[in-house]
XYZ file of C-alpha atoms in Angstrom:
574
model
C -37.817 32.318 -26.713
C -36.005 33.899 -29.668
C -33.173 34.978 -27.381
C -32.870 31.442 -26.000
C -32.627 29.838 -29.477
C -30.053 32.458 -30.508
C -27.928 31.572 -27.473
C -28.211 27.873 -28.333
C -26.962 28.638 -31.857
C -24.029 30.617 -30.445
C -23.281 27.818 -27.987
C -23.089 25.342 -30.831
C -20.573 27.686 -32.507
C -18.508 27.603 -29.221
C -18.300 31.430 -29.027
C -20.323 32.041 -25.877
C -19.411 32.102 -22.205
C -20.976 29.610 -19.848
C -22.510 32.438 -17.788
C -24.669 33.471 -20.746
C -25.849 29.900 -21.284
C -26.736 29.543 -17.597
C -28.722 32.812 -17.624
C -30.773 31.688 -20.613
C -31.206 27.986 -19.834
C -31.597 27.983 -16.026
C -33.192 29.966 -13.226
C -29.895 31.800 -12.510
C -30.300 35.567 -12.152
C -27.911 38.346 -13.203
C -27.323 39.235 -9.530
C -26.451 35.641 -8.608
C -24.063 35.341 -11.542
C -22.415 38.653 -10.634
C -21.977 37.506 -7.021
C -20.425 34.185 -8.146
C -18.055 35.933 -10.570
C -16.926 38.276 -7.781
C -16.166 35.277 -5.531
C -14.267 33.635 -8.396
C -12.232 36.821 -8.892
C -11.344 37.040 -5.182
C -10.794 33.378 -4.305
C -10.373 31.564 -7.625
C -11.980 28.241 -8.461
C -14.464 27.062 -11.067
C -17.605 29.141 -11.649
C -19.812 26.021 -11.688
C -18.516 24.836 -8.294
C -19.155 28.267 -6.792
C -22.727 28.328 -8.120
C -23.390 24.852 -6.696
C -21.800 25.772 -3.346
C -23.984 28.900 -3.114
C -26.993 26.684 -4.002
C -27.877 28.921 -6.940
C -27.935 25.894 -9.279
C -27.973 22.078 -9.226
C -24.966 20.089 -10.552
C -26.913 18.738 -13.559
C -27.768 22.300 -14.673
C -24.065 23.186 -14.756
C -23.281 20.028 -16.745
C -26.033 20.721 -19.276
C -24.584 24.208 -19.808
C -21.049 22.827 -20.100
C -22.301 20.316 -22.626
C -23.821 23.091 -24.725
C -20.628 25.135 -24.513
C -18.328 22.214 -25.407
C -20.643 20.284 -27.701
C -20.752 17.223 -25.411
C -24.041 15.334 -24.813
C -25.519 15.199 -21.297
C -27.275 12.132 -19.824
C -29.399 12.059 -16.673
C -29.188 8.321 -15.965
C -26.889 5.390 -16.753
C -28.422 2.035 -17.661
C -26.000 -0.371 -15.944
C -27.697 -3.371 -17.592
C -26.280 -2.197 -20.927
C -22.700 -2.051 -19.570
C -20.629 -5.219 -20.007
C -18.340 -6.347 -17.177
C -15.704 -6.922 -19.901
C -15.459 -3.175 -20.507
C -14.339 -2.421 -16.944
C -12.161 -5.476 -16.204
C -8.947 -3.527 -16.979
C -10.027 -0.312 -15.222
C -9.285 -0.464 -11.443
C -12.301 0.539 -9.363
C -10.132 3.033 -7.433
C -9.302 4.767 -10.730
C -12.948 4.807 -11.868
C -14.084 6.288 -8.546
C -11.278 8.831 -8.336
C -11.973 10.297 -11.783
C -15.740 9.539 -11.817
C -15.535 7.829 -15.178
C -17.328 4.781 -16.652
C -17.579 3.318 -20.196
C -21.238 3.243 -21.287
C -21.004 1.938 -24.879
C -18.292 0.291 -26.972
C -18.265 -0.442 -30.707
C -15.554 -1.275 -33.250
C -14.430 2.338 -33.641
C -15.283 4.259 -30.461
C -16.093 4.077 -26.759
C -18.617 6.356 -25.051
C -17.504 7.356 -21.567
C -19.639 8.959 -18.845
C -17.552 11.577 -17.045
C -18.333 14.350 -14.573
C -15.358 16.578 -15.472
C -14.956 17.140 -19.231
C -11.638 18.947 -18.631
C -9.946 15.795 -17.299
C -8.098 15.199 -20.564
C -5.475 12.890 -19.032
C -8.188 10.438 -17.993
C -9.695 10.479 -21.503
C -6.221 9.886 -22.977
C -5.702 6.902 -20.635
C -8.980 5.370 -21.839
C -8.091 6.027 -25.474
C -4.861 4.046 -24.987
C -6.642 1.299 -23.020
C -9.469 0.722 -25.525
C -7.450 1.602 -28.658
C -10.528 3.471 -29.910
C -11.776 7.049 -30.218
C -13.186 8.215 -26.866
C -16.522 10.056 -26.933
C -17.259 11.721 -23.564
C -20.818 12.142 -22.294
C -21.508 14.330 -19.281
C -23.248 12.945 -16.208
C -23.506 13.868 -12.523
C -20.756 12.459 -10.310
C -23.180 10.778 -7.894
C -24.950 8.991 -10.786
C -21.597 7.769 -12.154
C -20.411 6.567 -8.721
C -23.639 4.665 -8.158
C -23.293 3.027 -11.586
C -19.619 2.185 -10.887
C -20.566 0.398 -7.664
C -23.285 -1.636 -9.379
C -21.236 -2.547 -12.475
C -18.140 -3.539 -10.493
C -20.197 -5.514 -7.983
C -21.630 -7.519 -10.884
C -18.145 -7.840 -12.380
C -16.722 -9.164 -9.103
C -19.560 -11.667 -8.792
C -18.744 -12.954 -12.276
C -15.043 -13.167 -11.445
C -15.597 -14.882 -8.129
C -18.135 -17.397 -9.404
C -16.275 -18.351 -12.585
C -12.583 -18.736 -11.748
C -10.561 -19.114 -14.916
C -9.356 -22.578 -15.896
C -5.806 -21.242 -15.917
C -6.058 -20.222 -12.254
C -7.616 -23.601 -11.381
C -4.774 -25.480 -13.068
C -2.039 -23.340 -11.530
C -3.472 -23.379 -8.000
C -2.145 -26.175 -5.791
C -2.217 -26.705 -2.030
C 0.979 -27.885 -0.427
C -0.881 -29.874 2.241
C -3.132 -32.916 2.538
C -6.662 -31.607 2.330
C -8.671 -32.382 5.457
C -12.255 -33.523 4.994
C -14.135 -30.347 4.070
C -17.271 -30.102 6.173
C -18.768 -27.807 3.555
C -18.803 -30.587 0.960
C -22.174 -31.766 2.217
C -23.713 -28.604 0.810
C -24.480 -27.726 -2.815
C -23.003 -24.226 -2.300
C -19.538 -25.408 -1.368
C -17.864 -25.323 -4.810
C -18.538 -21.608 -5.309
C -16.998 -20.911 -1.873
C -13.861 -22.864 -2.785
C -13.593 -21.051 -6.134
C -14.217 -17.733 -4.389
C -11.295 -18.287 -1.972
C -8.973 -19.582 -4.720
C -9.722 -16.574 -6.895
C -9.281 -14.168 -3.978
C -5.792 -15.546 -3.304
C -4.955 -15.638 -7.011
C -5.977 -12.013 -7.478
C -4.199 -10.808 -4.329
C -0.915 -12.342 -5.480
C -1.403 -10.994 -9.000
C -1.986 -7.491 -7.576
C 1.117 -7.892 -5.329
C -0.963 -7.418 -2.163
C 0.837 -8.037 1.134
C -2.349 -8.693 3.149
C -5.964 -9.733 2.646
C -8.466 -8.420 5.216
C -11.873 -10.099 5.559
C -13.979 -7.921 7.862
C -17.573 -8.737 8.898
C -19.950 -5.929 9.887
C -23.547 -5.814 11.046
C -25.201 -5.989 7.614
C -22.366 -6.776 5.179
C -18.696 -7.692 4.984
C -15.646 -6.164 3.313
C -12.681 -7.747 1.561
C -9.701 -5.408 1.374
C -6.162 -5.757 -0.021
C -3.116 -3.943 1.328
C -1.024 -2.912 -1.674
C 2.186 -0.905 -1.159
C 1.169 -0.310 2.442
C -2.284 1.157 1.651
C -5.618 -0.658 2.133
C -8.009 -0.780 -0.835
C -11.639 -1.915 -0.816
C -11.863 -4.794 -3.317
C -15.315 -6.327 -2.942
C -18.247 -6.320 -0.520
C -19.776 -9.823 -0.659
C -23.126 -10.515 1.029
C -22.916 -11.245 4.777
C -24.333 -14.748 4.178
C -21.016 -15.758 2.572
C -19.007 -15.031 5.722
C -19.575 -18.319 7.574
C -18.594 -20.452 4.572
C -15.662 -18.184 3.703
C -14.334 -18.267 7.270
C -14.682 -22.069 7.527
C -12.951 -22.660 4.177
C -9.943 -20.476 5.037
C -9.668 -21.963 8.554
C -9.643 -25.475 7.062
C -6.846 -24.453 4.702
C -4.897 -23.136 7.711
C -5.629 -26.365 9.658
C -7.452 -24.456 12.413
C -10.420 -25.554 14.538
C -13.507 -24.433 12.577
C -15.754 -25.092 15.580
C -13.822 -22.588 17.758
C -15.310 -19.159 17.119
C -14.702 -17.540 20.518
C -10.890 -17.458 20.715
C -8.197 -15.997 18.418
C -6.333 -18.545 16.287
C -3.179 -18.426 14.152
C -2.381 -20.725 11.262
C -0.311 -21.119 8.123
C -1.250 -22.000 4.540
C 1.257 -23.160 1.915
C 0.171 -22.918 -1.706
C 1.606 -22.959 -5.215
C 0.312 -20.499 -7.790
C 1.690 -20.545 -11.338
C 4.696 -22.523 -10.090
C 5.444 -19.983 -7.338
C 5.714 -20.980 -3.686
C 3.533 -18.719 -1.557
C 3.384 -18.855 2.225
C 0.331 -17.330 3.929
C 0.105 -16.495 7.638
C -3.469 -16.602 8.872
C -4.823 -14.709 11.879
C -8.443 -15.160 13.037
C -9.926 -12.895 15.717
C -13.548 -12.979 16.982
C -15.432 -9.656 16.762
C -18.967 -8.535 17.601
C -20.226 -9.380 14.074
C -18.219 -12.537 13.340
C -14.656 -13.686 12.850
C -12.242 -11.227 11.281
C -9.529 -12.858 9.150
C -6.221 -11.384 8.035
C -3.979 -13.290 5.616
C -0.358 -12.077 5.333
C 1.007 -13.149 1.929
C 4.683 -14.043 1.689
C 5.521 -14.598 -1.975
C 8.899 -16.345 -1.748
C 9.629 -16.026 -5.460
C 9.252 -12.230 -5.524
C 11.336 -11.339 -2.448
C 14.244 -9.068 -3.326
C 17.260 -9.967 -1.205
C 19.621 -7.351 -2.572
C 20.374 -4.102 -0.735
C 20.435 -2.101 -3.989
C 16.976 -3.381 -4.994
C 15.640 -2.501 -1.545
C 16.658 1.151 -2.016
C 19.959 1.531 -0.150
C 22.406 3.940 -1.783
C 25.959 2.897 -2.681
C 27.640 4.831 0.166
C 25.451 3.086 2.758
C 25.974 -0.328 1.115
C 29.750 0.210 1.312
C 29.520 0.797 5.102
C 27.127 -2.163 5.555
C 29.546 -4.425 3.642
C 32.322 -3.506 6.062
C 30.077 -4.121 9.106
C 28.662 -7.503 8.043
C 32.159 -8.926 7.470
C 33.163 -8.268 11.102
C 33.791 -11.385 13.196
C 31.769 -10.305 16.252
C 29.381 -7.607 17.494
C 25.700 -6.682 17.120
C 24.050 -4.976 14.157
C 20.539 -3.731 14.949
C 17.816 -2.815 12.460
C 14.963 -0.779 13.880
C 11.605 0.533 12.674
C 7.853 -0.029 13.061
C 6.028 -3.233 12.101
C 5.976 -3.739 8.338
C 8.967 -1.486 7.601
C 10.998 -4.273 5.953
C 13.476 -4.874 8.817
C 13.595 -8.667 8.399
C 13.999 -8.384 4.617
C 16.975 -6.054 5.139
C 18.563 -8.568 7.526
C 17.937 -11.369 5.013
C 19.677 -9.254 2.355
C 22.678 -8.764 4.680
C 22.833 -12.489 5.512
C 22.597 -13.413 1.811
C 25.751 -11.360 1.175
C 27.813 -13.351 3.707
C 26.117 -16.737 3.235
C 28.786 -19.208 2.105
C 29.701 -22.850 2.576
C 32.322 -21.996 5.247
C 29.947 -19.912 7.409
C 27.413 -21.405 9.843
C 24.396 -19.081 10.001
C 21.434 -19.812 12.301
C 18.310 -17.682 12.836
C 15.505 -17.683 15.384
C 12.367 -16.007 14.006
C 8.674 -15.483 14.610
C 7.594 -16.427 12.012
C 10.111 -17.620 9.382
C 9.184 -15.277 6.536
C 11.340 -16.708 3.739
C 13.418 -19.875 3.387
C 17.109 -19.080 2.980
C 19.160 -21.836 1.341
C 22.110 -22.893 3.505
C 20.786 -21.115 6.627
C 19.389 -22.913 9.685
C 16.102 -21.236 10.613
C 14.259 -21.876 13.891
C 10.562 -21.036 14.315
C 9.590 -19.605 17.725
C 6.757 -21.542 19.412
C 5.847 -20.087 22.851
C 3.169 -22.794 23.374
C 5.886 -25.410 23.916
C 8.373 -23.054 25.581
C 10.461 -22.268 22.484
C 10.937 -18.507 22.903
C 13.545 -16.175 21.425
C 15.626 -16.522 24.595
C 15.482 -20.337 24.784
C 16.059 -20.663 21.038
C 19.040 -18.332 21.268
C 20.578 -20.412 24.081
C 20.228 -23.547 21.953
C 21.763 -21.822 18.926
C 24.932 -21.048 20.906
C 25.500 -24.802 21.342
C 25.314 -25.277 17.555
C 28.724 -23.642 16.873
C 27.351 -20.715 14.834
C 29.410 -17.973 13.158
C 26.455 -15.673 12.521
C 23.186 -15.440 14.478
C 19.996 -13.589 13.551
C 17.375 -12.822 16.198
C 13.969 -11.993 14.708
C 13.120 -9.493 17.445
C 14.629 -8.374 20.754
C 11.522 -8.114 22.932
C 12.854 -8.425 26.487
C 15.911 -8.137 28.737
C 16.669 -11.866 28.664
C 16.847 -12.035 24.852
C 18.884 -8.805 24.695
C 21.434 -10.036 27.258
C 21.894 -13.441 25.574
C 22.358 -11.726 22.182
C 24.937 -9.352 23.675
C 26.798 -12.191 25.413
C 26.863 -14.086 22.104
C 28.391 -11.056 20.364
C 31.009 -10.686 23.102
C 32.036 -14.345 22.755
C 32.945 -14.150 19.081
C 29.656 -14.222 17.164
C 28.233 -11.726 14.672
C 24.631 -11.045 15.712
C 21.881 -9.446 13.632
C 18.677 -8.405 15.411
C 15.620 -6.148 15.080
C 14.050 -3.904 17.706
C 11.031 -1.580 17.631
C 12.067 2.080 17.966
C 11.388 5.197 15.892
C 14.991 6.006 14.971
C 18.524 4.621 15.246
C 19.627 6.486 18.420
C 16.455 5.309 20.190
C 17.632 1.673 19.955
C 20.405 2.211 22.517
C 18.122 3.889 25.052
C 15.536 1.133 24.462
C 18.041 -1.594 25.368
C 19.076 0.300 28.517
C 15.392 0.804 29.439
C 14.954 -2.982 29.155
C 17.522 -3.335 31.928
C 20.662 -4.112 29.919
C 23.809 -2.582 31.458
C 25.116 0.414 29.453
C 28.680 -1.020 29.336
C 27.323 -4.174 27.651
C 25.440 -2.114 25.044
C 28.418 0.140 24.292
C 30.945 -2.701 24.029
C 28.834 -4.949 21.767
C 27.050 -2.647 19.282
C 28.613 -2.171 15.845
C 25.841 -0.122 14.219
C 22.138 0.640 14.234
C 20.068 1.148 11.074
C 16.560 2.654 11.153
C 14.293 2.355 8.138
C 10.838 2.985 6.697
C 9.147 1.838 3.502
C 8.126 4.707 1.229
C 5.963 4.400 -1.894
C 7.659 5.056 -5.244
C 5.868 7.407 -7.605
C 4.568 5.724 -10.775
C 7.063 6.344 -13.600
C 4.310 6.118 -16.236
C 2.286 9.088 -15.026
C 4.440 11.163 -12.641
C 4.721 14.831 -13.484
C 7.396 17.286 -12.388
C 6.721 20.755 -11.030
C 8.354 23.445 -8.909
C 6.611 23.425 -5.488
C 5.273 26.731 -4.181
C 6.825 27.998 -0.892
C 3.389 27.843 0.784
C 3.070 24.139 -0.156
C 6.465 23.318 1.372
C 5.602 25.306 4.511
C 2.285 23.452 4.872
C 4.166 20.164 4.624
C 6.696 21.350 7.198
C 9.611 21.161 4.735
C 12.591 23.520 4.595
C 12.343 25.943 1.638
C 16.131 26.179 1.295
C 16.550 22.418 0.824
C 14.489 22.391 -2.364
C 15.748 25.721 -3.725
C 13.393 25.915 -6.708
C 14.157 22.341 -7.831
C 11.556 20.387 -9.777
C 10.039 17.462 -7.871
C 7.592 14.723 -8.842
C 3.958 14.438 -7.860
C 1.549 11.521 -8.098
C -1.088 11.749 -10.779
C -2.671 8.323 -11.338
C -3.020 6.194 -14.454
C -4.115 2.723 -15.538
C -0.628 1.337 -14.884
C -0.734 2.171 -11.139
C -4.473 1.660 -10.616
C -5.102 5.403 -10.309
C -3.033 5.722 -7.109
C -0.024 7.513 -8.590
C 2.362 5.103 -6.852
C 3.856 1.740 -7.808
C 6.127 -0.291 -5.538
C 8.009 0.657 -2.389
C 11.602 1.270 -1.349
C 13.570 1.796 1.849
C 14.496 5.190 3.312
C 17.036 4.770 6.081
C 19.536 6.177 8.522
C 22.696 4.251 9.455
C 24.471 5.025 12.723
C 27.887 3.331 13.137
C 28.990 3.196 16.788
C 32.361 4.914 17.408
C 34.256 5.761 20.610
C 32.470 9.096 21.216
C 29.026 7.493 20.917
C 30.154 4.596 23.147
C 31.139 7.154 25.796
C 27.657 8.771 25.575
C 25.993 5.333 25.929
C 28.067 4.678 29.055
C 26.748 7.972 30.464
C 23.145 6.879 29.667
C 22.737 9.864 27.337
C 19.277 10.385 25.860
C 18.520 9.622 22.203
C 18.544 13.331 21.233
C 22.161 13.693 22.433
C 23.167 10.516 20.607
C 21.498 11.771 17.435
C 23.274 15.149 17.586
C 26.636 13.418 17.975
C 25.910 10.984 15.113
C 24.761 13.780 12.777
C 27.871 15.789 13.651
C 29.845 12.731 12.447
C 27.932 12.703 9.152
C 24.890 10.477 9.795
C 22.100 11.230 7.318
C 18.694 11.089 9.046
C 15.587 9.310 7.755
C 14.063 12.636 6.711
C 17.245 13.779 4.920
C 17.513 10.460 3.063
C 13.844 10.792 2.085
C 14.387 14.368 0.841
C 17.182 13.072 -1.380
C 14.741 10.552 -2.883
C 12.198 13.352 -3.501
C 14.843 15.472 -5.262
C 15.733 12.432 -7.409
C 12.071 12.184 -8.487
C 11.660 8.695 -7.015
C 8.915 9.641 -4.552
C 6.778 12.670 -3.632
C 6.988 15.294 -0.904
C 3.536 14.276 0.379
C 4.661 10.636 0.782
C 7.878 11.764 2.477
C 5.973 13.741 5.123
C 3.534 10.851 5.668
C 6.336 8.354 6.339
C 9.063 10.370 8.112
C 9.174 13.131 10.683
C 11.796 15.468 12.062
């Protein structure tokens, strides 16, 4: 007992190793400690994690010892009833979960914070800045903190959803005549309406591109897609699903009685004076209707090539191409890679009072002033092909085709380009050379493809690293090899990595930009197209002429510190 009290005194003086504390305060034996230290020496890592992995000790025993060593209190439980929702309203749940951190008490001078890793000083600094108070850490097990986070944030979301702010109510307007709401016969309708309004308000505030409402057997999930990544926002009770689904379907002017077939609709709203267009898709699943709302915030769209992420050399070439009198310019990439926005940016550069520009799209994503835009409607026979035929009788100078999906559309677009029109179009392929082979595979004659194409651009959207918290480091050769990156390209240069802070919601990334490859079509490439050369041959020829590939353009962005190597590998491939 005397030895134990002596160790406690030494611990309070901070001049004792954690191993000694563990030997005196827990059931750990000398042999177990020696074994763990040997593993640490051979493989590295934290002693506490090794002891837990070997099942020599429980996590709370390690934390108690750490607390004694560092002079930080340890708590076994967190009383969530004592935690105000106000304390966490500015801390994103993703950040709280990632760092296992939760405020437990706040007064005029300090904030007590439950944390599982006392060495996470950056997180404590973030909270000090956020609360503008001294931060006092208290140690607690990660699982206890995570459970408390879920309960506190669930209560916080319920408060938010049930009491929409008066500001949001005043700013929220529907740009449609409200149909009779069948829910108005119930006493629970107003909360549902406020819930939906707040959901839309928050999604637009968080710059989400999509809202997913997903029913499951026992609950439902509401998720936002922000910068291309889905985040869990709230898990309302399953009982809310029927009312939520009906309310959103009414806003989209869909049939609320039809629950067996997919439906598509559109909602136009105004929030804080901003016009927002929402595309609604409803699909029946085993546990109820799944709803996805694609948010098109017209006021925030950036229709400038520089803002989108194109470099000045590429913009110079694009400027030359878009001022041609005839030919086809293709933009290619997967769904959601920003192809249409790039075409809008190109059209905005040549949009003038003496140019007649007409588009055929599915759907019209943004209204362009001075441009005639046609919405495809297959139900009444208005397809890309039929719309394109009609456009040609409207004396256009420039035509934009939302997507080349079939041979008929491709051939009409090519004929239009050969008869003195500049045509912009999108097509789904992985890279620029693949667009030519795709058109030929559709059944278009190679001589038509070679004689009409001016250029093909391929692009992806890549997340930008958060400027507030990024940190620079020299990557180890083994890290670059694991990512499949060339060691010589980086040559010991410092690159950025994502860290996570309050500003970016703990993700380490904020916003997105385009990485691209631009392939102008010259005589040599035309000759290869005529020979039906494969995309690999076309790519070799283009790169020999100086084309920078998607991966190479992405590497340049990594070296500039705009994005990370991990994000580059996730988005592009060799």
